[in-house]
PDB file of C-alpha atoms in Angstrom:
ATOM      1  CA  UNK P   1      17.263 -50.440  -5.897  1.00  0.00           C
ATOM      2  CA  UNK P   2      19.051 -50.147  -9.030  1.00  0.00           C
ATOM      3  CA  UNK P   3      17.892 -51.174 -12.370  1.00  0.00           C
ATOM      4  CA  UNK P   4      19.596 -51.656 -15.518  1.00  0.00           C
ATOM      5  CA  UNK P   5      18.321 -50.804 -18.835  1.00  0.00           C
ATOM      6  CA  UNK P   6      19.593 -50.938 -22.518  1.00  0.00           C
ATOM      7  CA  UNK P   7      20.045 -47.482 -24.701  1.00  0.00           C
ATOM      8  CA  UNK P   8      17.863 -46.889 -27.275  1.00  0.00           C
ATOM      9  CA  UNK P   9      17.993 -43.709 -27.838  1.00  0.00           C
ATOM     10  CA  UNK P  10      19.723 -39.953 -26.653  1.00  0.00           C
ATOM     11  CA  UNK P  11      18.236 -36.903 -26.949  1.00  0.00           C
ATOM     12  CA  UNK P  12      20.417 -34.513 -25.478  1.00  0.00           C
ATOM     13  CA  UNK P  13      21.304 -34.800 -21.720  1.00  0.00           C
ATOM     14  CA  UNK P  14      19.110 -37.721 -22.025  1.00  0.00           C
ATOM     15  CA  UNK P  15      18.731 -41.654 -22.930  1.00  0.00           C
ATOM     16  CA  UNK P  16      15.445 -43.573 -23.515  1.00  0.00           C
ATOM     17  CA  UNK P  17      16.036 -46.849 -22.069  1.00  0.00           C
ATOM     18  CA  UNK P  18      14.509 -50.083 -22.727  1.00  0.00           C
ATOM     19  CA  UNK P  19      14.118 -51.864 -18.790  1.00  0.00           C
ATOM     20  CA  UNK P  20      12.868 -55.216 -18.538  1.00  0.00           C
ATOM     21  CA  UNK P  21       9.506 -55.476 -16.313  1.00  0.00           C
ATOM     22  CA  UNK P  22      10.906 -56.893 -12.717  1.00  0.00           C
ATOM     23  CA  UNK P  23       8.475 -58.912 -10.731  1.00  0.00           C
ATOM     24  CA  UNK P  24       7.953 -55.814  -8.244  1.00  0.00           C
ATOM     25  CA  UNK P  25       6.163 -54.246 -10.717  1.00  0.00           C
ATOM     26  CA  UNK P  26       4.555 -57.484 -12.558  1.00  0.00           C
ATOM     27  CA  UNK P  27       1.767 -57.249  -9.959  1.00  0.00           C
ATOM     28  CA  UNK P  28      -0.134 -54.606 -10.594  1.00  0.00           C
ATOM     29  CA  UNK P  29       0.005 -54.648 -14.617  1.00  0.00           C
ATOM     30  CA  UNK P  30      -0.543 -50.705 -14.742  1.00  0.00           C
ATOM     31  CA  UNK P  31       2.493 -50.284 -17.229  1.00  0.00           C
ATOM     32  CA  UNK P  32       1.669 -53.220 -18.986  1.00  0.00           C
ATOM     33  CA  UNK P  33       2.154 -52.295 -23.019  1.00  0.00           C
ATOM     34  CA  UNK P  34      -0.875 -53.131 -25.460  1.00  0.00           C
ATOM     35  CA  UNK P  35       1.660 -55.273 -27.702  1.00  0.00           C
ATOM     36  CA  UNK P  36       2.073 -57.674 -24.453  1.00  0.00           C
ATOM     37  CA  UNK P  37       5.985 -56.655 -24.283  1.00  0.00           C
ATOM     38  CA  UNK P  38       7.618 -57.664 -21.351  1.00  0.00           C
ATOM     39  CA  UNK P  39       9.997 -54.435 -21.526  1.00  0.00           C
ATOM     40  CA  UNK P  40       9.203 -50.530 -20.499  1.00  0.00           C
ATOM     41  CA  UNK P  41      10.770 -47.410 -21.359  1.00  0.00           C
ATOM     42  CA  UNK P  42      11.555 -44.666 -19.475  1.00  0.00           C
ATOM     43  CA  UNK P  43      14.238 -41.446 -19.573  1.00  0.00           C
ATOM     44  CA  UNK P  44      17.238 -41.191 -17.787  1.00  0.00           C
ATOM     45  CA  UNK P  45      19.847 -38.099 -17.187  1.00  0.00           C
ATOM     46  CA  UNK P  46      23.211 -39.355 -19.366  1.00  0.00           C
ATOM     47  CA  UNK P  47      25.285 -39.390 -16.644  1.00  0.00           C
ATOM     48  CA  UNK P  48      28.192 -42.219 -17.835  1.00  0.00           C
ATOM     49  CA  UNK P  49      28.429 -40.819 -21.233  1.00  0.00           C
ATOM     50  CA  UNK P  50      26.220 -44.122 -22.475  1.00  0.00           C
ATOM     51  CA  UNK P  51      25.841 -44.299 -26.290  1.00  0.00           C
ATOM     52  CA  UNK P  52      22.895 -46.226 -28.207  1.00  0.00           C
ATOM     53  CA  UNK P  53      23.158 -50.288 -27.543  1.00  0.00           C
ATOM     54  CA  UNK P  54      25.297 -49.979 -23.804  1.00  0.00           C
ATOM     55  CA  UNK P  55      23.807 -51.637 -20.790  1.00  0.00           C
ATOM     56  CA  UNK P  56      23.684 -49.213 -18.125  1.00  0.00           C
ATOM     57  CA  UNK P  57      22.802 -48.886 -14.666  1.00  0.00           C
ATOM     58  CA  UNK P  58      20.025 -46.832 -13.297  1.00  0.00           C
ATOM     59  CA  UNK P  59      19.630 -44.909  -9.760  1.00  0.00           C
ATOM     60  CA  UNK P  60      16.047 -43.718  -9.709  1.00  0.00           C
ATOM     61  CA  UNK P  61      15.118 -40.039  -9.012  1.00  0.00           C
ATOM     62  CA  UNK P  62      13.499 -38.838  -5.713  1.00  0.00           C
ATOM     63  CA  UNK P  63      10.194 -40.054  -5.317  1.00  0.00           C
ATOM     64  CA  UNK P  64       7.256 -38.359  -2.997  1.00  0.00           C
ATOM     65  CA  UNK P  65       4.515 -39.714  -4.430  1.00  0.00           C
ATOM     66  CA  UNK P  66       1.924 -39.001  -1.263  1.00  0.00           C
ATOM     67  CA  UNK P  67       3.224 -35.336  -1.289  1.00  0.00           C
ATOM     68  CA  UNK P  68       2.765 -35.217  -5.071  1.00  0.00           C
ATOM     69  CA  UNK P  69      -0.843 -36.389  -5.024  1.00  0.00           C
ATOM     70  CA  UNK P  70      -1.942 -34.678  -2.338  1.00  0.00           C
ATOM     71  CA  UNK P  71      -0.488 -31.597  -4.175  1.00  0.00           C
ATOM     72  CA  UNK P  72      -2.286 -32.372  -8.133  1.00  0.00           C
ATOM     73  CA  UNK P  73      -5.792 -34.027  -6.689  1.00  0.00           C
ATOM     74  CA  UNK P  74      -5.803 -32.583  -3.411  1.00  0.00           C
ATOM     75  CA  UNK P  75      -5.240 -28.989  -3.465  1.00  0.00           C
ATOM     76  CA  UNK P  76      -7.751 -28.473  -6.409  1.00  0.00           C
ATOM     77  CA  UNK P  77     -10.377 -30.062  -4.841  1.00  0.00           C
ATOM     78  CA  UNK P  78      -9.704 -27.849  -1.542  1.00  0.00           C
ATOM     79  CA  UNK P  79     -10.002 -24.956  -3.878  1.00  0.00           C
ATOM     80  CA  UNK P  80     -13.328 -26.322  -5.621  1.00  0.00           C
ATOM     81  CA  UNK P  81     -15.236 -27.006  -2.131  1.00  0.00           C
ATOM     82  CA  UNK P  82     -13.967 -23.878  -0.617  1.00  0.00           C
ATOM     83  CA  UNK P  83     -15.255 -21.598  -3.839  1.00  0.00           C
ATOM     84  CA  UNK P  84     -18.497 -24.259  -3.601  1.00  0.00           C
ATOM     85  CA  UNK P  85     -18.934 -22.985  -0.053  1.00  0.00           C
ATOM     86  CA  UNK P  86     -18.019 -19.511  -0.394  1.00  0.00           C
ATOM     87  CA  UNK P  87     -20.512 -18.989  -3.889  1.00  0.00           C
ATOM     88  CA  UNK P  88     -23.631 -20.751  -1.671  1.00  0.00           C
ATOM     89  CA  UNK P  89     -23.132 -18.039   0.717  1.00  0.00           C
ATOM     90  CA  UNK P  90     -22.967 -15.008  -2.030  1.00  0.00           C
ATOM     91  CA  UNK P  91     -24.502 -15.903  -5.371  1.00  0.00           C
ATOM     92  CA  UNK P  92     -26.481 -18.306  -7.174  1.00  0.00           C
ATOM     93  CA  UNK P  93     -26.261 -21.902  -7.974  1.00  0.00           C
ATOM     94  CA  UNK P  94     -24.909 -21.457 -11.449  1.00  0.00           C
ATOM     95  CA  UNK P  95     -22.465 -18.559 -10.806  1.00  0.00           C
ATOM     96  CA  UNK P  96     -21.113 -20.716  -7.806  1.00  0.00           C
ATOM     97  CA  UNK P  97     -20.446 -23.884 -10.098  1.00  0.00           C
ATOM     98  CA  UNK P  98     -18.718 -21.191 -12.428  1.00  0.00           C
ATOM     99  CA  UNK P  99     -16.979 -19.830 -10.222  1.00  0.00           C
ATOM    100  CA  UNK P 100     -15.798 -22.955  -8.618  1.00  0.00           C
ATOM    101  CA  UNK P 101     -14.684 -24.977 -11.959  1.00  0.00           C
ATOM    102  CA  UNK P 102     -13.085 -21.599 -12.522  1.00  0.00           C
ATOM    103  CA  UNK P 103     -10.723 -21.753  -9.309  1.00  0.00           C
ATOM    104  CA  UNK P 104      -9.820 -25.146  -9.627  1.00  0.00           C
ATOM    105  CA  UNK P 105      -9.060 -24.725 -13.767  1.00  0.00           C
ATOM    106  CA  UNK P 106      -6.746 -21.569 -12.385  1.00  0.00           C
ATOM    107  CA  UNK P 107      -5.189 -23.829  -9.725  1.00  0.00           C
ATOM    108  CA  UNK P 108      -4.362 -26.534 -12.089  1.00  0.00           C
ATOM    109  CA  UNK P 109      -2.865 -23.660 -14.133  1.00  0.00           C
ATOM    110  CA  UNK P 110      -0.720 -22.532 -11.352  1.00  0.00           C
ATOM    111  CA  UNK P 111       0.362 -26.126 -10.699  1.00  0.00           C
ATOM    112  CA  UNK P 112       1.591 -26.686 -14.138  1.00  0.00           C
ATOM    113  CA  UNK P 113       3.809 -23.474 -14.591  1.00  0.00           C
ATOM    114  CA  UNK P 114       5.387 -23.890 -11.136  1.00  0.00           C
ATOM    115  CA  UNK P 115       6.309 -27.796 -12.635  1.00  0.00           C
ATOM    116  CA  UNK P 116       7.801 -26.687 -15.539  1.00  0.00           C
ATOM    117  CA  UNK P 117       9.932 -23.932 -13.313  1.00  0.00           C
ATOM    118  CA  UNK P 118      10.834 -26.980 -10.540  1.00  0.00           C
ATOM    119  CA  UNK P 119      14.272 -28.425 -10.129  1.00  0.00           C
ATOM    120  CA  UNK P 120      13.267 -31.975 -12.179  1.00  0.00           C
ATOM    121  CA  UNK P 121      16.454 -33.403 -12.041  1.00  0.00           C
ATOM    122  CA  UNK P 122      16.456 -34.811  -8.676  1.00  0.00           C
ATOM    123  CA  UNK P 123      13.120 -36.681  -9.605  1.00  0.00           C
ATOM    124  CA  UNK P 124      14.580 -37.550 -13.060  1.00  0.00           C
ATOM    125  CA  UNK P 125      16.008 -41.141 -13.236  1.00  0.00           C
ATOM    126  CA  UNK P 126      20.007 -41.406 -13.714  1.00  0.00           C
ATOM    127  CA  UNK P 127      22.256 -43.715 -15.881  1.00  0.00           C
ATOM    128  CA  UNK P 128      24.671 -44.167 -13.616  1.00  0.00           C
ATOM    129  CA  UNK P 129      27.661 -45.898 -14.926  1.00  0.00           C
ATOM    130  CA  UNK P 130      27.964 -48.116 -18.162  1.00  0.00           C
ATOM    131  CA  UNK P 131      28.364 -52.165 -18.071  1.00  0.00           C
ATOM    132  CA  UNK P 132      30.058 -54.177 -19.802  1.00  0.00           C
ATOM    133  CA  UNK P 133      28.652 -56.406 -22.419  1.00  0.00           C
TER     134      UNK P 133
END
């Protein structure tokens, strides 16, 4: 479903654009600003050639949430319990919760440089064509 935001800024490739809150997302109030706004912001790939002020139309990005969580909360945590396992077997109590806050710290470090190496575009929102006032 496409959405339509105004331009309110460009930074680069891309535009900030102010989106009205639909009422698919009005349920569950988790972007809900502090100043009680009724409008979001989010970034978009300039694709139209849109210039501060224009209306535009936006095609979201790929979305896999499930993969994504499973990939940030879940793989960590299979890393913690296996080093928790592993440590009970071979050392003591305290070098085991070292060792295993250590793993999943170095796993989270993984994740993050592989994200900022990924492909984001196709995940990245895209202002799509420009509409008239």
């Amino acid at each position: 479903m496409a959405e339509i935001g105004t331009v309110i800024r460009i930074s680069g490739n891309l535009v900030q654009l102010e989106i009205p809150r639909s009422k698919a997302c009005g349920g569950c109030r988790a972007c809900v600003p502090l100043n009680g706004r009724e409008t979001m912001t989010t970034y978009a790939i300039n694709a139209c050639g849109a210039e501060v002020g224009d209306r535009v139309e936006i095609e979201p990005g790929e979305s896999r949430p499930l993969f994504s969580s499973l990939l940030l909360y879940g793989l960590p945590l299979a890393v913690f319990l296996g080093l928790i396992f592993l440590g009970s077997l071979f050392a003591s109590e305290a070098v085991t919760v070292g060792l295993a806050l250590g793993g999943m710290l170095l796993t989270y470090l993984i994740l993050y440089f592989l994200s900022r190496k990924m492909n984001t575009e196709r995940y990245t929102h895209r202002a799509i064509r420009i509409l008239p006032r």
